[in-house]
Amino acid sequence: LPAVAGLAITPAGELVVQREGAMIGQRESSWDVFDPEGHWLGSFRLPIHSRLLSIGTDHLVVRRGGESDDRLIEVYRIRRL
């Protein structure tokens, strides 16, 4: 299995790395966020049947769907500490 399952870049140049969630039986995918210099900023989890569509400075846009044809578009606020 690959060490990285997905990548995204925020408008601020932060790297968002999906490191888990590609294996059968996992219920969530794990994502880490790094600043442009490579320092870890934090992490978040998404339900396994989710796809990160877009990431902004203060939000995530996610498409979520299960085994049926139902699809939901969800927006999550990013809280920076």
mmCIF file of N, CA and C in Angstrom:
data_model
loop_
_atom_site.group_PDB
_atom_site.id
_atom_site.type_symbol
_atom_site.label_atom_id
_atom_site.label_comp_id
_atom_site.label_asym_id
_atom_site.label_seq_id
_atom_site.Cartn_x
_atom_site.Cartn_y
_atom_site.Cartn_z
ATOM 1 N N LEU A 1 0.837 -1.190 0.000
ATOM 2 C CA LEU A 1 0.000 0.000 0.000
ATOM 3 C C LEU A 1 0.872 1.239 0.000
ATOM 4 N N PRO A 2 0.446 2.303 -0.677
ATOM 5 C CA PRO A 2 1.238 3.524 -0.681
ATOM 6 C C PRO A 2 1.210 4.213 0.677
ATOM 7 N N ALA A 3 2.286 4.923 0.987
ATOM 8 C CA ALA A 3 2.349 5.667 2.245
ATOM 9 C C ALA A 3 1.422 6.875 2.209
ATOM 10 N N VAL A 4 1.150 7.386 1.013
ATOM 11 C CA VAL A 4 0.274 8.537 0.828
ATOM 12 C C VAL A 4 -0.875 8.121 -0.081
ATOM 13 N N ALA A 5 -2.109 8.356 0.388
ATOM 14 C CA ALA A 5 -3.277 7.965 -0.387
ATOM 15 C C ALA A 5 -3.889 9.139 -1.148
ATOM 16 N N GLY A 6 -3.571 10.387 -0.747
ATOM 17 C CA GLY A 6 -4.118 11.558 -1.416
ATOM 18 C C GLY A 6 -3.376 12.812 -1.013
ATOM 19 N N LEU A 7 -3.417 13.830 -1.863
ATOM 20 C CA LEU A 7 -2.752 15.111 -1.615
ATOM 21 C C LEU A 7 -3.650 16.262 -2.043
ATOM 22 N N ALA A 8 -3.510 17.386 -1.348
ATOM 23 C CA ALA A 8 -4.177 18.625 -1.738
ATOM 24 C C ALA A 8 -3.317 19.783 -1.248
ATOM 25 N N ILE A 9 -3.473 20.938 -1.875
ATOM 26 C CA ILE A 9 -2.765 22.148 -1.483
ATOM 27 C C ILE A 9 -3.799 23.218 -1.161
ATOM 28 N N THR A 10 -3.637 23.911 -0.020
ATOM 29 C CA THR A 10 -4.543 24.994 0.337
ATOM 30 C C THR A 10 -4.115 26.269 -0.385
ATOM 31 N N PRO A 11 -4.994 27.284 -0.435
ATOM 32 C CA PRO A 11 -4.600 28.562 -1.038
ATOM 33 C C PRO A 11 -3.388 29.204 -0.350
ATOM 34 N N ALA A 12 -3.150 28.873 0.919
ATOM 35 C CA ALA A 12 -2.007 29.420 1.664
ATOM 36 C C ALA A 12 -0.728 28.613 1.429
ATOM 37 N N GLY A 13 -0.808 27.574 0.581
ATOM 38 C CA GLY A 13 0.371 26.770 0.279
ATOM 39 C C GLY A 13 0.616 25.626 1.235
ATOM 40 N N GLU A 14 -0.353 25.325 2.088
ATOM 41 C CA GLU A 14 -0.212 24.205 3.017
ATOM 42 C C GLU A 14 -0.477 22.891 2.282
ATOM 43 N N LEU A 15 0.269 21.870 2.645
ATOM 44 C CA LEU A 15 0.123 20.550 2.045
ATOM 45 C C LEU A 15 -0.799 19.708 2.921
ATOM 46 N N VAL A 16 -1.823 19.129 2.321
ATOM 47 C CA VAL A 16 -2.790 18.277 3.024
ATOM 48 C C VAL A 16 -2.593 16.862 2.486
ATOM 49 N N VAL A 17 -2.241 15.936 3.387
ATOM 50 C CA VAL A 17 -1.827 14.587 3.001
ATOM 51 C C VAL A 17 -2.770 13.554 3.601
ATOM 52 N N GLN A 18 -3.387 12.740 2.745
ATOM 53 C CA GLN A 18 -4.196 11.624 3.227
ATOM 54 C C GLN A 18 -3.257 10.446 3.439
ATOM 55 N N ARG A 19 -3.152 9.964 4.693
ATOM 56 C CA ARG A 19 -2.217 8.885 4.981
ATOM 57 C C ARG A 19 -2.899 7.564 5.303
ATOM 58 N N GLU A 20 -4.190 7.573 5.513
ATOM 59 C CA GLU A 20 -4.943 6.342 5.783
ATOM 60 C C GLU A 20 -6.301 6.454 5.113
ATOM 61 N N GLY A 21 -6.941 5.306 4.931
ATOM 62 C CA GLY A 21 -8.295 5.313 4.417
ATOM 63 C C GLY A 21 -8.477 4.526 3.147
ATOM 64 N N ALA A 22 -7.413 3.934 2.641
ATOM 65 C CA ALA A 22 -7.512 3.177 1.405
ATOM 66 C C ALA A 22 -7.691 1.681 1.640
ATOM 67 N N MET A 23 -7.646 1.256 2.877
ATOM 68 C CA MET A 23 -7.727 -0.176 3.173
ATOM 69 C C MET A 23 -9.160 -0.597 3.470
ATOM 70 N N ILE A 24 -9.514 -1.778 3.050
ATOM 71 C CA ILE A 24 -10.843 -2.336 3.310
ATOM 72 C C ILE A 24 -11.031 -2.460 4.810
ATOM 73 N N GLY A 25 -12.195 -2.060 5.285
ATOM 74 C CA GLY A 25 -12.515 -2.170 6.697
ATOM 75 C C GLY A 25 -12.272 -0.894 7.489
ATOM 76 N N GLN A 26 -11.542 0.072 6.943
ATOM 77 C CA GLN A 26 -11.345 1.324 7.659
ATOM 78 C C GLN A 26 -12.616 2.153 7.581
ATOM 79 N N ARG A 27 -12.944 2.825 8.679
ATOM 80 C CA ARG A 27 -14.167 3.614 8.749
ATOM 81 C C ARG A 27 -13.911 5.099 8.507
ATOM 82 N N GLU A 28 -12.657 5.524 8.607
ATOM 83 C CA GLU A 28 -12.297 6.920 8.420
ATOM 84 C C GLU A 28 -11.003 7.017 7.637
ATOM 85 N N SER A 29 -10.790 8.177 7.020
ATOM 86 C CA SER A 29 -9.493 8.460 6.421
ATOM 87 C C SER A 29 -8.818 9.538 7.268
ATOM 88 N N SER A 30 -7.515 9.422 7.439
ATOM 89 C CA SER A 30 -6.744 10.367 8.246
ATOM 90 C C SER A 30 -5.965 11.301 7.333
ATOM 91 N N TRP A 31 -5.993 12.573 7.653
ATOM 92 C CA TRP A 31 -5.319 13.608 6.872
ATOM 93 C C TRP A 31 -4.436 14.435 7.802
ATOM 94 N N ASP A 32 -3.245 14.788 7.337
ATOM 95 C CA ASP A 32 -2.337 15.670 8.066
ATOM 96 C C ASP A 32 -2.134 16.936 7.261
ATOM 97 N N VAL A 33 -1.906 18.047 7.962
ATOM 98 C CA VAL A 33 -1.694 19.341 7.318
ATOM 99 C C VAL A 33 -0.310 19.857 7.704
ATOM 100 N N PHE A 34 0.455 20.301 6.685
ATOM 101 C CA PHE A 34 1.807 20.816 6.886
ATOM 102 C C PHE A 34 1.905 22.214 6.297
ATOM 103 N N ASP A 35 2.640 23.094 6.972
ATOM 104 C CA ASP A 35 2.842 24.433 6.432
ATOM 105 C C ASP A 35 3.831 24.373 5.266
ATOM 106 N N PRO A 36 4.022 25.479 4.537
ATOM 107 C CA PRO A 36 4.907 25.447 3.369
ATOM 108 C C PRO A 36 6.355 25.050 3.683
ATOM 109 N N GLU A 37 6.775 25.198 4.947
ATOM 110 C CA GLU A 37 8.124 24.797 5.340
ATOM 111 C C GLU A 37 8.203 23.330 5.770
ATOM 112 N N GLY A 38 7.060 22.638 5.797
ATOM 113 C CA GLY A 38 7.036 21.227 6.149
ATOM 114 C C GLY A 38 6.715 20.928 7.600
ATOM 115 N N HIS A 39 6.377 21.953 8.398
ATOM 116 C CA HIS A 39 6.019 21.739 9.799
ATOM 117 C C HIS A 39 4.575 21.243 9.907
ATOM 118 N N TRP A 40 4.381 20.242 10.760
ATOM 119 C CA TRP A 40 3.043 19.677 10.961
ATOM 120 C C TRP A 40 2.174 20.688 11.686
ATOM 121 N N LEU A 41 0.976 20.963 11.164
ATOM 122 C CA LEU A 41 0.044 21.911 11.761
ATOM 123 C C LEU A 41 -1.098 21.233 12.498
ATOM 124 N N GLY A 42 -1.457 20.031 12.080
ATOM 125 C CA GLY A 42 -2.571 19.332 12.708
ATOM 126 C C GLY A 42 -3.086 18.237 11.806
ATOM 127 N N SER A 43 -4.195 17.636 12.208
ATOM 128 C CA SER A 43 -4.778 16.552 11.432
ATOM 129 C C SER A 43 -6.294 16.588 11.549
ATOM 130 N N PHE A 44 -6.941 15.852 10.670
ATOM 131 C CA PHE A 44 -8.390 15.694 10.724
ATOM 132 C C PHE A 44 -8.753 14.348 10.114
ATOM 133 N N ARG A 45 -9.982 13.907 10.365
ATOM 134 C CA ARG A 45 -10.481 12.642 9.824
ATOM 135 C C ARG A 45 -11.772 12.904 9.063
ATOM 136 N N LEU A 46 -11.974 12.099 8.027
ATOM 137 C CA LEU A 46 -13.213 12.147 7.248
ATOM 138 C C LEU A 46 -13.795 10.739 7.165
ATOM 139 N N PRO A 47 -15.115 10.614 7.057
ATOM 140 C CA PRO A 47 -15.708 9.291 6.858
ATOM 141 C C PRO A 47 -15.123 8.621 5.609
ATOM 142 N N ILE A 48 -15.038 7.313 5.615
ATOM 143 C CA ILE A 48 -14.333 6.560 4.574
ATOM 144 C C ILE A 48 -14.903 6.768 3.174
ATOM 145 N N HIS A 49 -16.176 6.984 3.033
ATOM 146 C CA HIS A 49 -16.765 7.157 1.705
ATOM 147 C C HIS A 49 -16.822 8.626 1.305
ATOM 148 N N SER A 50 -15.857 9.411 1.789
ATOM 149 C CA SER A 50 -15.801 10.835 1.484
ATOM 150 C C SER A 50 -14.677 11.121 0.507
ATOM 151 N N ARG A 51 -14.883 12.166 -0.291
ATOM 152 C CA ARG A 51 -13.842 12.620 -1.209
ATOM 153 C C ARG A 51 -13.651 14.117 -1.001
ATOM 154 N N LEU A 52 -12.435 14.522 -0.713
ATOM 155 C CA LEU A 52 -12.117 15.935 -0.537
ATOM 156 C C LEU A 52 -12.147 16.603 -1.907
ATOM 157 N N LEU A 53 -13.107 17.522 -2.102
ATOM 158 C CA LEU A 53 -13.259 18.193 -3.389
ATOM 159 C C LEU A 53 -12.467 19.487 -3.454
ATOM 160 N N SER A 54 -12.448 20.217 -2.339
ATOM 161 C CA SER A 54 -11.800 21.517 -2.306
ATOM 162 C C SER A 54 -11.422 21.844 -0.878
ATOM 163 N N ILE A 55 -10.350 22.612 -0.740
ATOM 164 C CA ILE A 55 -9.948 23.067 0.584
ATOM 165 C C ILE A 55 -9.570 24.533 0.486
ATOM 166 N N GLY A 56 -10.142 25.341 1.377
ATOM 167 C CA GLY A 56 -9.849 26.766 1.414
ATOM 168 C C GLY A 56 -9.079 27.104 2.675
ATOM 169 N N THR A 57 -8.956 28.376 2.955
ATOM 170 C CA THR A 57 -8.243 28.787 4.161
ATOM 171 C C THR A 57 -9.065 28.535 5.418
ATOM 172 N N ASP A 58 -10.391 28.442 5.279
ATOM 173 C CA ASP A 58 -11.230 28.256 6.458
ATOM 174 C C ASP A 58 -12.313 27.187 6.289
ATOM 175 N N HIS A 59 -12.228 26.372 5.227
ATOM 176 C CA HIS A 59 -13.274 25.353 5.011
ATOM 177 C C HIS A 59 -12.757 24.187 4.157
ATOM 178 N N LEU A 60 -13.471 23.069 4.273
ATOM 179 C CA LEU A 60 -13.282 21.900 3.409
ATOM 180 C C LEU A 60 -14.599 21.648 2.691
ATOM 181 N N VAL A 61 -14.541 21.261 1.434
ATOM 182 C CA VAL A 61 -15.737 20.833 0.707
ATOM 183 C C VAL A 61 -15.544 19.349 0.413
ATOM 184 N N VAL A 62 -16.509 18.545 0.854
ATOM 185 C CA VAL A 62 -16.395 17.088 0.802
ATOM 186 C C VAL A 62 -17.634 16.510 0.125
ATOM 187 N N ARG A 63 -17.424 15.546 -0.769
ATOM 188 C CA ARG A 63 -18.538 14.773 -1.321
ATOM 189 C C ARG A 63 -18.570 13.470 -0.556
ATOM 190 N N ARG A 64 -19.728 13.168 -0.006
ATOM 191 C CA ARG A 64 -19.862 11.950 0.768
ATOM 192 C C ARG A 64 -20.912 11.067 0.142
ATOM 193 N N GLY A 65 -20.622 9.788 0.020
ATOM 194 C CA GLY A 65 -21.577 8.837 -0.532
ATOM 195 C C GLY A 65 -21.281 7.455 -0.007
ATOM 196 N N GLY A 66 -22.291 6.670 0.071
ATOM 197 C CA GLY A 66 -22.128 5.316 0.569
ATOM 198 C C GLY A 66 -22.308 4.304 -0.533
ATOM 199 N N GLU A 67 -22.885 3.196 -0.169
ATOM 200 C CA GLU A 67 -23.087 2.115 -1.125
ATOM 201 C C GLU A 67 -24.229 2.410 -2.090
ATOM 202 N N SER A 68 -25.136 3.305 -1.712
ATOM 203 C CA SER A 68 -26.237 3.660 -2.613
ATOM 204 C C SER A 68 -25.770 4.772 -3.554
ATOM 205 N N ASP A 69 -26.667 5.232 -4.395
ATOM 206 C CA ASP A 69 -26.337 6.307 -5.324
ATOM 207 C C ASP A 69 -26.472 7.687 -4.693
ATOM 208 N N ASP A 70 -26.872 7.757 -3.422
ATOM 209 C CA ASP A 70 -27.027 9.045 -2.744
ATOM 210 C C ASP A 70 -25.666 9.692 -2.533
ATOM 211 N N ARG A 71 -25.580 10.954 -2.864
ATOM 212 C CA ARG A 71 -24.351 11.715 -2.669
ATOM 213 C C ARG A 71 -24.702 13.010 -1.940
ATOM 214 N N LEU A 72 -23.865 13.386 -1.010
ATOM 215 C CA LEU A 72 -24.040 14.628 -0.271
ATOM 216 C C LEU A 72 -22.810 15.495 -0.467
ATOM 217 N N ILE A 73 -23.008 16.789 -0.606
ATOM 218 C CA ILE A 73 -21.908 17.740 -0.592
ATOM 219 C C ILE A 73 -21.964 18.421 0.771
ATOM 220 N N GLU A 74 -20.846 18.361 1.503
ATOM 221 C CA GLU A 74 -20.785 18.932 2.835
ATOM 222 C C GLU A 74 -19.646 19.938 2.897
ATOM 223 N N VAL A 75 -19.848 20.979 3.691
ATOM 224 C CA VAL A 75 -18.817 21.985 3.918
ATOM 225 C C VAL A 75 -18.501 21.977 5.409
ATOM 226 N N TYR A 76 -17.222 21.856 5.729
ATOM 227 C CA TYR A 76 -16.761 21.841 7.113
ATOM 228 C C TYR A 76 -15.910 23.067 7.367
ATOM 229 N N ARG A 77 -16.105 23.707 8.500
ATOM 230 C CA ARG A 77 -15.287 24.852 8.893
ATOM 231 C C ARG A 77 -13.967 24.345 9.474
ATOM 232 N N ILE A 78 -12.884 25.016 9.116
ATOM 233 C CA ILE A 78 -11.573 24.704 9.683
ATOM 234 C C ILE A 78 -11.343 25.646 10.852
ATOM 235 N N ARG A 79 -11.094 25.066 12.020
ATOM 236 C CA ARG A 79 -10.752 25.858 13.198
ATOM 237 C C ARG A 79 -9.247 25.748 13.425
ATOM 238 N N ARG A 80 -8.599 26.854 13.359
ATOM 239 C CA ARG A 80 -7.146 26.868 13.564
ATOM 240 C C ARG A 80 -6.878 27.269 15.008
ATOM 241 N N LEU A 81 -6.007 26.522 15.657
ATOM 242 C CA LEU A 81 -5.674 26.817 17.055
ATOM 243 C C LEU A 81 -4.340 27.515 17.143
#
